[in-house]
Amino acid sequence: MAGIYIHIPFCKKACHYCDFHFSTSLKFKEEVLTAILKEVGRQQAYLNKEEIETIYFGGGTPSLLNKKELKIILNKIGEVFKLIKTPEITLEANPDDLTLQKLKELKEVGINRLSIGVQSFFDKHLTWMNRAHSAKESKECIINAKSLGFSNLTLDLIYGMPNLSNEEWEENIKQAVDLGVGHISAYNLTMEQNTAYAHYVKKGIYEAPSDEKGAEQFQILIEELKKAGYLQYETSNFAKSNQYSKHNSSYWKGKKYLGIGPSAHSFNGDSRQWNVANNKKYIDAIANNSAQYELEELTNFNKVNEHLLIGLRTIWGCDLSFIEKELFEKTHQAFLKELKVQIADGFVVQKENQLFLTEKGKLFADRVASDLFVEE
Ligand code: SF4
């Protein structure tokens, strides 16, 4: 089974830290939506007739779409692909868009999972990030969503901001837990090139994030959510009662997915491709029936390194048989040698034929994976 991701590249405001592809001008909205519908049709063969079990509207801010627009996209997907009976259909939403009326419409249209961009329950952090909503709106929309029967809710939080104290971070986690959401994603603030944040740091207006603070707050996150009964099933993702994101879990388990819309990525097991991250170029390419994407065929080395990078971050771990199958003997031996070092240093543990990060390893997930990477 496979998944479909739809990228909606529009936002009301530009959050200072964000380096996703989006535009704050709605100038090309109609044209982008028309191109998205056409791209869905064009990509019919990409997933090799596999059934679709998840659809994910990401962005950008997909909650800017109205009921009619969402319905047209979902209908088109239903016409072109075979869906399972009840696919998980997630929509990323910002709290200021989620009025009671909007929530009702989302429910009517078939959205059964909301990913809400809360980031912090303190207005001072939201202002610092240039978010378009208030803490009050976040709380209200979660309460309203629950009252309307949205039982599959996740919210995003950010830690590591220079103006976020450990006490405030604990309070943010507590508020999320108290609101009774079954899934929480939490990300360490990073300073990406070409963002307003990077510019302000360069000018001395904002402070850069500190690695120590990020690590400390990550530790707090793990401890507090464990106490509250959430399972850390991926480095940045925590779920209660198995309320895992089916869509994101598919990425991590190496299932196929098709990305539609500007900047969206796709994976079919043997190659990855990514659409042009420019609304106008995307519209023109689709209109002219020319390629809207770049493609990379994956070598065996790529496949192993991706498996290490992604699998080690999850409770499902990495499959040693897969790694052995993909590598020549000499490279495999070099990999096993480095693995011994990582195990001896207490970062990785082997259980039968699977590899997992230890609690210590989780704090350095990406570094451990890159130390294990194989080279061509
Ligand atoms: S709303 Fe989301 S996608 Fe849009 S600028 Fe903010 S973080 Fe980026």
mmCIF file of C-alpha atoms and ligand atoms in Angstrom:
data_model
loop_
_atom_site.group_PDB
_atom_site.id
_atom_site.type_symbol
_atom_site.label_atom_id
_atom_site.label_comp_id
_atom_site.label_asym_id
_atom_site.label_seq_id
_atom_site.Cartn_x
_atom_site.Cartn_y
_atom_site.Cartn_z
ATOM 1 C CA MET A 1 0.000 0.000 0.000
ATOM 2 C CA ALA A 2 1.112 3.546 -0.652
ATOM 3 C CA GLY A 3 0.506 7.185 0.283
ATOM 4 C CA ILE A 4 -0.144 10.476 -1.477
ATOM 5 C CA TYR A 5 1.189 13.833 -0.295
ATOM 6 C CA ILE A 6 -0.278 17.090 -1.621
ATOM 7 C CA HIS A 7 1.771 20.248 -1.120
ATOM 8 C CA ILE A 8 -0.237 23.467 -0.762
ATOM 9 C CA PRO A 9 2.371 26.228 -1.158
ATOM 10 C CA PHE A 10 0.638 29.203 0.439
ATOM 11 C CA CYS A 11 0.796 30.797 3.904
ATOM 12 C CA LYS A 12 -0.738 33.908 5.469
ATOM 13 C CA LYS A 13 2.555 34.976 7.016
ATOM 14 C CA ALA A 14 6.164 33.854 6.748
ATOM 15 C CA CYS A 15 7.326 32.314 10.029
ATOM 16 C CA HIS A 16 10.846 33.576 10.662
ATOM 17 C CA TYR A 17 12.456 30.130 10.920
ATOM 18 C CA CYS A 18 10.699 28.428 8.000
ATOM 19 C CA ASP A 19 12.501 27.173 4.901
ATOM 20 C CA PHE A 20 9.658 25.144 3.384
ATOM 21 C CA HIS A 21 8.392 26.121 -0.027
ATOM 22 C CA PHE A 22 5.497 28.580 0.279
ATOM 23 C CA SER A 23 4.322 31.967 -0.918
ATOM 24 C CA THR A 24 2.460 34.594 1.094
ATOM 25 C CA SER A 25 0.859 35.826 -2.133
ATOM 26 C CA LEU A 26 -2.214 33.932 -3.297
ATOM 27 C CA LYS A 27 -1.691 35.247 -6.818
ATOM 28 C CA PHE A 28 -1.281 31.795 -8.413
ATOM 29 C CA LYS A 29 -3.617 29.854 -6.129
ATOM 30 C CA GLU A 30 -6.168 28.951 -8.819
ATOM 31 C CA GLU A 31 -3.466 27.975 -11.293
ATOM 32 C CA VAL A 32 -1.573 25.870 -8.735
ATOM 33 C CA LEU A 33 -4.758 23.989 -7.828
ATOM 34 C CA THR A 34 -5.530 23.371 -11.500
ATOM 35 C CA ALA A 35 -1.976 22.089 -12.009
ATOM 36 C CA ILE A 36 -2.265 19.847 -8.927
ATOM 37 C CA LEU A 37 -5.390 18.204 -10.378
ATOM 38 C CA LYS A 38 -3.640 17.700 -13.685
ATOM 39 C CA GLU A 39 -0.548 16.268 -11.988
ATOM 40 C CA VAL A 40 -2.676 13.728 -10.071
ATOM 41 C CA GLY A 41 -3.911 12.466 -13.467
ATOM 42 C CA ARG A 42 -0.446 12.460 -14.987
ATOM 43 C CA GLN A 43 1.022 10.375 -12.157
ATOM 44 C CA GLN A 44 -1.526 7.570 -12.281
ATOM 45 C CA ALA A 45 1.123 4.947 -13.084
ATOM 46 C CA TYR A 46 3.704 6.070 -10.509
ATOM 47 C CA LEU A 47 2.498 3.865 -7.660
ATOM 48 C CA ASN A 48 2.056 0.816 -9.861
ATOM 49 C CA LYS A 49 -1.629 0.380 -8.971
ATOM 50 C CA GLU A 50 -0.911 0.011 -5.249
ATOM 51 C CA GLU A 51 -3.868 0.875 -3.031
ATOM 52 C CA ILE A 52 -3.733 4.220 -1.273
ATOM 53 C CA GLU A 53 -3.956 4.009 2.502
ATOM 54 C CA THR A 54 -2.997 7.590 3.410
ATOM 55 C CA ILE A 55 -3.462 11.060 1.953
ATOM 56 C CA TYR A 56 -1.635 13.983 3.520
ATOM 57 C CA PHE A 57 -2.227 17.679 2.805
ATOM 58 C CA GLY A 58 0.947 19.509 3.846
ATOM 59 C CA GLY A 59 2.567 22.803 3.045
ATOM 60 C CA GLY A 60 2.530 25.667 3.340
ATOM 61 C CA THR A 61 -0.833 25.953 5.006
ATOM 62 C CA PRO A 62 -3.442 23.586 3.543
ATOM 63 C CA SER A 63 -6.068 24.916 5.964
ATOM 64 C CA LEU A 64 -6.190 27.950 3.638
ATOM 65 C CA LEU A 65 -8.110 25.771 1.160
ATOM 66 C CA ASN A 66 -11.886 25.898 1.316
ATOM 67 C CA LYS A 67 -14.233 22.945 1.436
ATOM 68 C CA LYS A 68 -14.883 22.978 -2.306
ATOM 69 C CA GLU A 69 -11.170 23.023 -3.181
ATOM 70 C CA LEU A 70 -10.379 20.137 -0.843
ATOM 71 C CA LYS A 71 -13.299 18.144 -2.157
ATOM 72 C CA ILE A 72 -12.232 18.581 -5.774
ATOM 73 C CA ILE A 73 -8.700 17.352 -4.983
ATOM 74 C CA LEU A 74 -9.950 14.365 -2.979
ATOM 75 C CA ASN A 75 -12.461 13.446 -5.678
ATOM 76 C CA LYS A 76 -9.741 13.575 -8.305
ATOM 77 C CA ILE A 77 -7.478 11.307 -6.228
ATOM 78 C CA GLY A 78 -10.423 8.915 -5.796
ATOM 79 C CA GLU A 79 -11.032 8.866 -9.573
ATOM 80 C CA VAL A 80 -7.398 8.170 -10.459
ATOM 81 C CA PHE A 81 -6.267 5.846 -7.648
ATOM 82 C CA LYS A 82 -7.793 2.957 -5.773
ATOM 83 C CA LEU A 83 -8.229 3.912 -2.119
ATOM 84 C CA ILE A 84 -8.652 1.556 0.830
ATOM 85 C CA LYS A 85 -12.067 1.779 2.537
ATOM 86 C CA THR A 86 -11.065 4.324 5.187
ATOM 87 C CA PRO A 87 -7.763 5.986 4.306
ATOM 88 C CA GLU A 88 -6.069 8.182 6.870
ATOM 89 C CA ILE A 89 -6.572 11.713 5.500
ATOM 90 C CA THR A 90 -4.468 14.288 7.331
ATOM 91 C CA LEU A 91 -4.575 18.044 6.900
ATOM 92 C CA GLU A 92 -1.942 20.358 8.347
ATOM 93 C CA ALA A 93 -3.720 23.350 9.823
ATOM 94 C CA ASN A 94 -2.892 26.563 11.577
ATOM 95 C CA PRO A 95 -5.021 27.416 14.625
ATOM 96 C CA ASP A 96 -6.239 30.779 13.254
ATOM 97 C CA ASP A 97 -7.912 28.948 10.344
ATOM 98 C CA LEU A 98 -9.663 26.362 12.509
ATOM 99 C CA THR A 99 -12.915 28.120 13.371
ATOM 100 C CA LEU A 100 -15.816 25.941 14.428
ATOM 101 C CA GLN A 101 -17.343 26.329 10.965
ATOM 102 C CA LYS A 102 -14.073 25.388 9.253
ATOM 103 C CA LEU A 103 -13.691 22.314 11.445
ATOM 104 C CA LYS A 104 -17.206 21.185 10.514
ATOM 105 C CA GLU A 105 -16.390 21.595 6.824
ATOM 106 C CA LEU A 106 -13.157 19.634 7.154
ATOM 107 C CA LYS A 107 -15.060 16.820 8.794
ATOM 108 C CA GLU A 108 -17.719 16.853 6.055
ATOM 109 C CA VAL A 109 -15.087 16.665 3.360
ATOM 110 C CA GLY A 110 -13.528 13.538 4.920
ATOM 111 C CA ILE A 111 -10.462 14.854 6.756
ATOM 112 C CA ASN A 112 -10.036 12.446 9.675
ATOM 113 C CA ARG A 113 -6.716 13.600 11.112
ATOM 114 C CA LEU A 114 -5.571 17.143 11.889
ATOM 115 C CA SER A 115 -1.969 18.165 12.350
ATOM 116 C CA ILE A 116 -2.140 21.494 14.160
ATOM 117 C CA GLY A 117 0.796 23.921 14.132
ATOM 118 C CA VAL A 118 0.719 25.098 17.749
ATOM 119 C CA GLN A 119 4.502 25.545 18.267
ATOM 120 C CA SER A 120 4.099 27.200 21.719
ATOM 121 C CA PHE A 121 1.361 28.029 24.211
ATOM 122 C CA PHE A 122 3.058 31.374 24.988
ATOM 123 C CA ASP A 123 2.174 34.385 22.839
ATOM 124 C CA LYS A 124 5.659 35.859 23.270
ATOM 125 C CA HIS A 125 7.182 32.869 21.435
ATOM 126 C CA LEU A 126 4.528 33.016 18.708
ATOM 127 C CA THR A 127 5.305 36.695 18.151
ATOM 128 C CA TRP A 128 9.035 35.937 18.114
ATOM 129 C CA MET A 129 8.427 33.274 15.437
ATOM 130 C CA ASN A 130 6.027 35.532 13.487
ATOM 131 C CA ARG A 131 3.227 32.987 13.707
ATOM 132 C CA ALA A 132 -0.226 34.107 12.552
ATOM 133 C CA HIS A 133 -2.147 32.812 15.604
ATOM 134 C CA SER A 134 -2.396 33.217 19.350
ATOM 135 C CA ALA A 135 -2.031 30.647 22.137
ATOM 136 C CA LYS A 136 -5.738 31.123 22.924
ATOM 137 C CA GLU A 137 -6.687 30.180 19.349
ATOM 138 C CA SER A 138 -4.570 27.023 19.613
ATOM 139 C CA LYS A 139 -6.316 25.838 22.756
ATOM 140 C CA GLU A 140 -9.773 26.704 21.452
ATOM 141 C CA CYS A 141 -9.366 24.917 18.145
ATOM 142 C CA ILE A 142 -8.132 21.738 19.819
ATOM 143 C CA ILE A 143 -11.083 21.735 22.228
ATOM 144 C CA ASN A 144 -13.499 22.423 19.352
ATOM 145 C CA ALA A 145 -11.963 19.743 17.139
ATOM 146 C CA LYS A 146 -12.352 17.185 19.911
ATOM 147 C CA SER A 147 -15.949 18.232 20.544
ATOM 148 C CA LEU A 148 -16.726 17.669 16.861
ATOM 149 C CA GLY A 149 -15.353 14.138 17.043
ATOM 150 C CA PHE A 150 -11.844 14.565 15.612
ATOM 151 C CA SER A 151 -10.231 11.773 17.618
ATOM 152 C CA ASN A 152 -7.001 11.690 15.640
ATOM 153 C CA LEU A 153 -5.193 14.908 16.479
ATOM 154 C CA THR A 154 -1.531 15.774 16.483
ATOM 155 C CA LEU A 155 0.148 19.026 17.325
ATOM 156 C CA ASP A 156 3.563 20.443 16.517
ATOM 157 C CA LEU A 157 5.748 22.092 19.133
ATOM 158 C CA ILE A 158 9.128 23.787 18.766
ATOM 159 C CA TYR A 159 11.866 23.878 21.399
ATOM 160 C CA GLY A 160 15.354 25.342 21.550
ATOM 161 C CA MET A 161 14.300 28.969 20.958
ATOM 162 C CA PRO A 162 16.710 31.349 22.707
ATOM 163 C CA ASN A 163 13.763 32.896 24.613
ATOM 164 C CA LEU A 164 12.243 29.557 25.717
ATOM 165 C CA SER A 165 13.200 28.650 29.290
ATOM 166 C CA ASN A 166 13.142 25.037 30.466
ATOM 167 C CA GLU A 167 10.199 25.892 32.721
ATOM 168 C CA GLU A 168 8.256 27.314 29.777
ATOM 169 C CA TRP A 169 9.107 24.247 27.717
ATOM 170 C CA GLU A 170 7.807 21.967 30.463
ATOM 171 C CA GLU A 171 4.653 24.082 30.569
ATOM 172 C CA ASN A 172 4.190 23.740 26.787
ATOM 173 C CA ILE A 173 4.478 19.961 27.045
ATOM 174 C CA LYS A 174 2.057 19.932 29.987
ATOM 175 C CA GLN A 175 -0.526 21.996 28.111
ATOM 176 C CA ALA A 176 -0.323 19.674 25.105
ATOM 177 C CA VAL A 177 -0.747 16.622 27.333
ATOM 178 C CA ASP A 178 -3.610 18.217 29.285
ATOM 179 C CA LEU A 179 -5.456 18.961 26.051
ATOM 180 C CA GLY A 180 -5.570 15.199 25.508
ATOM 181 C CA VAL A 181 -4.112 14.938 22.011
ATOM 182 C CA GLY A 182 -2.969 11.432 21.070
ATOM 183 C CA HIS A 183 0.098 12.489 19.100
ATOM 184 C CA ILE A 184 2.763 15.166 19.505
ATOM 185 C CA SER A 185 5.591 16.094 17.137
ATOM 186 C CA ALA A 186 8.344 18.273 18.588
ATOM 187 C CA TYR A 187 11.229 19.818 16.675
ATOM 188 C CA ASN A 188 14.409 21.530 17.750
ATOM 189 C CA LEU A 189 14.672 25.015 16.257
ATOM 190 C CA THR A 190 17.308 25.170 13.565
ATOM 191 C CA MET A 191 18.619 28.203 11.770
ATOM 192 C CA GLU A 192 18.267 27.523 8.046
ATOM 193 C CA GLN A 193 20.012 29.613 5.416
ATOM 194 C CA ASN A 194 17.957 32.273 3.634
ATOM 195 C CA THR A 195 15.353 32.525 6.392
ATOM 196 C CA ALA A 196 14.396 35.717 8.193
ATOM 197 C CA TYR A 197 15.747 34.102 11.364
ATOM 198 C CA ALA A 198 19.232 33.637 9.857
ATOM 199 C CA HIS A 199 19.109 37.234 8.626
ATOM 200 C CA TYR A 200 18.174 38.579 12.081
ATOM 201 C CA VAL A 201 20.936 36.563 13.726
ATOM 202 C CA LYS A 202 23.443 37.960 11.243
ATOM 203 C CA LYS A 203 22.265 41.479 12.032
ATOM 204 C CA GLY A 204 22.506 40.806 15.774
ATOM 205 C CA ILE A 205 18.747 41.271 16.287
ATOM 206 C CA TYR A 206 18.029 37.631 17.263
ATOM 207 C CA GLU A 207 20.194 35.151 19.143
ATOM 208 C CA ALA A 208 21.297 31.944 17.411
ATOM 209 C CA PRO A 209 19.941 28.671 18.835
ATOM 210 C CA SER A 210 22.230 26.881 21.268
ATOM 211 C CA ASP A 211 22.987 23.166 20.805
ATOM 212 C CA GLU A 212 23.238 22.659 24.569
ATOM 213 C CA LYS A 213 19.827 24.151 25.201
ATOM 214 C CA GLY A 214 18.298 22.110 22.359
ATOM 215 C CA ALA A 215 19.781 18.895 23.791
ATOM 216 C CA GLU A 216 18.594 19.739 27.318
ATOM 217 C CA GLN A 217 15.052 20.490 26.158
ATOM 218 C CA PHE A 218 14.989 17.337 24.026
ATOM 219 C CA GLN A 219 15.816 15.359 27.162
ATOM 220 C CA ILE A 220 12.983 17.120 29.035
ATOM 221 C CA LEU A 221 10.624 16.296 26.167
ATOM 222 C CA ILE A 222 11.484 12.593 26.231
ATOM 223 C CA GLU A 223 11.136 12.354 30.010
ATOM 224 C CA GLU A 224 7.893 14.323 30.320
ATOM 225 C CA LEU A 225 6.116 12.566 27.474
ATOM 226 C CA LYS A 226 7.226 9.170 28.734
ATOM 227 C CA LYS A 227 5.736 10.019 32.148
ATOM 228 C CA ALA A 228 2.525 11.064 30.405
ATOM 229 C CA GLY A 229 2.268 7.705 28.615
ATOM 230 C CA TYR A 230 3.436 8.632 25.118
ATOM 231 C CA LEU A 231 5.703 6.314 23.174
ATOM 232 C CA GLN A 232 8.588 7.917 21.293
ATOM 233 C CA TYR A 233 8.084 5.920 18.112
ATOM 234 C CA GLU A 234 10.316 8.195 16.056
ATOM 235 C CA THR A 235 12.943 10.651 17.289
ATOM 236 C CA SER A 236 10.609 13.667 17.016
ATOM 237 C CA ASN A 237 7.244 11.884 17.229
ATOM 238 C CA PHE A 238 5.334 10.645 20.252
ATOM 239 C CA ALA A 239 2.022 8.776 20.335
ATOM 240 C CA LYS A 240 -0.427 7.450 22.889
ATOM 241 C CA SER A 241 -2.372 4.232 22.355
ATOM 242 C CA ASN A 242 -0.781 3.465 18.993
ATOM 243 C CA GLN A 243 -2.031 6.713 17.435
ATOM 244 C CA TYR A 244 0.965 6.728 15.113
ATOM 245 C CA SER A 245 0.853 8.819 11.972
ATOM 246 C CA LYS A 246 0.199 6.121 9.379
ATOM 247 C CA HIS A 247 1.362 8.439 6.610
ATOM 248 C CA ASN A 248 4.702 9.367 8.167
ATOM 249 C CA SER A 249 5.254 5.803 9.397
ATOM 250 C CA SER A 250 5.019 4.715 5.750
ATOM 251 C CA TYR A 251 7.895 7.065 4.872
ATOM 252 C CA TRP A 252 9.966 5.634 7.685
ATOM 253 C CA LYS A 253 9.191 2.042 6.719
ATOM 254 C CA GLY A 254 10.254 2.655 3.126
ATOM 255 C CA LYS A 255 6.796 2.378 1.528
ATOM 256 C CA LYS A 256 6.079 4.126 -1.763
ATOM 257 C CA TYR A 257 4.553 7.578 -1.883
ATOM 258 C CA LEU A 258 3.624 10.094 -4.505
ATOM 259 C CA GLY A 259 4.134 13.807 -3.863
ATOM 260 C CA ILE A 260 1.958 16.243 -5.801
ATOM 261 C CA GLY A 261 2.404 20.023 -6.010
ATOM 262 C CA PRO A 262 5.398 22.364 -6.087
ATOM 263 C CA SER A 263 8.420 21.045 -4.131
ATOM 264 C CA ALA A 264 6.699 17.726 -3.299
ATOM 265 C CA HIS A 265 8.899 14.612 -3.136
ATOM 266 C CA SER A 266 8.053 11.105 -4.368
ATOM 267 C CA PHE A 267 9.597 7.697 -3.778
ATOM 268 C CA ASN A 268 8.882 4.441 -5.620
ATOM 269 C CA GLY A 269 11.414 2.099 -4.029
ATOM 270 C CA ASP A 270 14.110 2.601 -6.682
ATOM 271 C CA SER A 271 14.228 6.345 -7.226
ATOM 272 C CA ARG A 272 13.339 9.626 -5.607
ATOM 273 C CA GLN A 273 12.029 12.652 -7.425
ATOM 274 C CA TRP A 274 11.202 16.146 -6.338
ATOM 275 C CA ASN A 275 9.037 18.747 -8.017
ATOM 276 C CA VAL A 276 10.328 22.212 -8.799
ATOM 277 C CA ALA A 277 10.018 24.479 -5.736
ATOM 278 C CA ASN A 278 8.596 27.434 -7.632
ATOM 279 C CA ASN A 279 4.866 27.978 -8.171
ATOM 280 C CA LYS A 280 5.122 29.619 -11.581
ATOM 281 C CA LYS A 281 7.629 27.082 -12.960
ATOM 282 C CA TYR A 282 5.471 24.249 -11.624
ATOM 283 C CA ILE A 283 2.325 25.646 -13.259
ATOM 284 C CA ASP A 284 4.127 26.149 -16.598
ATOM 285 C CA ALA A 285 5.724 22.685 -16.578
ATOM 286 C CA ILE A 286 2.396 20.972 -15.918
ATOM 287 C CA ALA A 287 0.601 23.130 -18.510
ATOM 288 C CA ASN A 288 3.248 22.342 -21.143
ATOM 289 C CA ASN A 289 3.335 18.642 -20.320
ATOM 290 C CA SER A 290 7.042 18.903 -19.567
ATOM 291 C CA ALA A 291 8.804 17.333 -16.570
ATOM 292 C CA GLN A 292 8.104 19.230 -13.361
ATOM 293 C CA TYR A 293 10.635 17.211 -11.368
ATOM 294 C CA GLU A 294 14.240 16.113 -11.025
ATOM 295 C CA LEU A 295 14.955 12.439 -10.457
ATOM 296 C CA GLU A 296 17.648 10.474 -8.669
ATOM 297 C CA GLU A 297 18.039 6.713 -9.168
ATOM 298 C CA LEU A 298 19.043 5.182 -5.859
ATOM 299 C CA THR A 299 22.165 3.042 -5.704
ATOM 300 C CA ASN A 300 22.424 0.174 -3.198
ATOM 301 C CA PHE A 301 24.612 2.459 -1.070
ATOM 302 C CA ASN A 302 21.943 5.184 -1.115
ATOM 303 C CA LYS A 303 19.319 2.642 -0.057
ATOM 304 C CA VAL A 304 21.400 1.375 2.858
ATOM 305 C CA ASN A 305 22.319 4.868 4.062
ATOM 306 C CA GLU A 306 18.705 6.036 3.871
ATOM 307 C CA HIS A 307 17.603 2.941 5.771
ATOM 308 C CA LEU A 308 20.158 3.737 8.489
ATOM 309 C CA LEU A 309 19.271 7.426 8.678
ATOM 310 C CA ILE A 310 15.523 6.882 8.800
ATOM 311 C CA GLY A 311 15.199 3.448 10.421
ATOM 312 C CA LEU A 312 17.445 4.169 13.397
ATOM 313 C CA ARG A 313 15.161 7.064 14.357
ATOM 314 C CA THR A 314 12.192 4.708 14.766
ATOM 315 C CA ILE A 315 11.009 1.934 17.093
ATOM 316 C CA TRP A 316 11.108 -0.402 14.081
ATOM 317 C CA GLY A 317 14.883 -0.014 13.771
ATOM 318 C CA CYS A 318 17.108 -1.164 10.889
ATOM 319 C CA ASP A 319 17.053 -4.558 9.264
ATOM 320 C CA LEU A 320 20.513 -6.144 9.133
ATOM 321 C CA SER A 321 19.421 -8.692 6.496
ATOM 322 C CA PHE A 322 18.419 -5.868 4.164
ATOM 323 C CA ILE A 323 21.794 -4.176 4.678
ATOM 324 C CA GLU A 324 23.682 -7.424 4.028
ATOM 325 C CA LYS A 325 21.650 -8.119 0.893
ATOM 326 C CA GLU A 326 22.385 -4.680 -0.587
ATOM 327 C CA LEU A 327 26.159 -4.606 0.032
ATOM 328 C CA PHE A 328 29.205 -6.307 -1.423
ATOM 329 C CA GLU A 329 31.124 -8.440 1.081
ATOM 330 C CA LYS A 330 33.977 -5.948 1.541
ATOM 331 C CA THR A 331 31.674 -2.995 2.252
ATOM 332 C CA HIS A 332 29.505 -5.136 4.482
ATOM 333 C CA GLN A 333 32.535 -6.106 6.568
ATOM 334 C CA ALA A 334 33.535 -2.438 6.905
ATOM 335 C CA PHE A 335 29.982 -1.643 8.030
ATOM 336 C CA LEU A 336 30.046 -4.451 10.647
ATOM 337 C CA LYS A 337 33.365 -3.144 11.971
ATOM 338 C CA GLU A 338 31.920 0.346 12.542
ATOM 339 C CA LEU A 339 28.759 -1.194 14.005
ATOM 340 C CA LYS A 340 30.863 -2.955 16.655
ATOM 341 C CA VAL A 341 32.296 0.433 17.680
ATOM 342 C CA GLN A 342 28.836 2.024 17.931
ATOM 343 C CA ILE A 343 27.560 -0.900 20.007
ATOM 344 C CA ALA A 344 30.634 -0.821 22.300
ATOM 345 C CA ASP A 345 30.173 2.944 22.795
ATOM 346 C CA GLY A 346 26.578 2.365 23.862
ATOM 347 C CA PHE A 347 24.846 4.210 21.012
ATOM 348 C CA VAL A 348 23.316 1.213 19.245
ATOM 349 C CA VAL A 349 21.917 -2.109 20.365
ATOM 350 C CA GLN A 350 21.302 -5.230 18.280
ATOM 351 C CA LYS A 351 18.263 -7.411 18.982
ATOM 352 C CA GLU A 352 18.189 -10.480 16.751
ATOM 353 C CA ASN A 353 18.559 -9.082 13.245
ATOM 354 C CA GLN A 354 17.458 -5.513 14.017
ATOM 355 C CA LEU A 355 19.415 -2.467 15.132
ATOM 356 C CA PHE A 356 18.054 0.194 17.468
ATOM 357 C CA LEU A 357 19.365 3.345 19.071
ATOM 358 C CA THR A 358 19.884 3.188 22.829
ATOM 359 C CA GLU A 359 18.547 6.017 25.022
ATOM 360 C CA LYS A 360 22.002 7.611 24.755
ATOM 361 C CA GLY A 361 22.043 7.046 20.986
ATOM 362 C CA LYS A 362 18.693 8.831 20.578
ATOM 363 C CA LEU A 363 20.376 12.078 21.615
ATOM 364 C CA PHE A 364 22.787 11.760 18.669
ATOM 365 C CA ALA A 365 20.581 9.942 16.130
ATOM 366 C CA ASP A 366 21.824 11.621 12.954
ATOM 367 C CA ARG A 367 25.484 11.495 13.964
ATOM 368 C CA VAL A 368 25.297 7.784 14.814
ATOM 369 C CA ALA A 369 23.625 7.040 11.462
ATOM 370 C CA SER A 370 26.220 9.024 9.536
ATOM 371 C CA ASP A 371 29.075 7.195 11.336
ATOM 372 C CA LEU A 372 27.532 3.953 10.082
ATOM 373 C CA PHE A 373 27.059 5.170 6.507
ATOM 374 C CA VAL A 374 28.618 3.024 3.811
ATOM 375 C CA GLU A 375 30.717 4.511 1.028
ATOM 376 C CA GLU A 376 30.835 3.629 -2.645
HETATM 377 S S1 SF4 B 1 2.836 28.340 8.468
HETATM 378 FE FE1 SF4 B 1 4.194 26.552 8.294
HETATM 379 S S2 SF4 B 1 4.839 26.482 6.137
HETATM 380 FE FE2 SF4 B 1 3.935 28.514 6.520
HETATM 381 S S3 SF4 B 1 5.696 29.819 6.987
HETATM 382 FE FE3 SF4 B 1 4.894 29.079 8.940
HETATM 383 S S4 SF4 B 1 6.043 27.190 9.366
HETATM 384 FE FE4 SF4 B 1 6.361 27.690 7.208
#
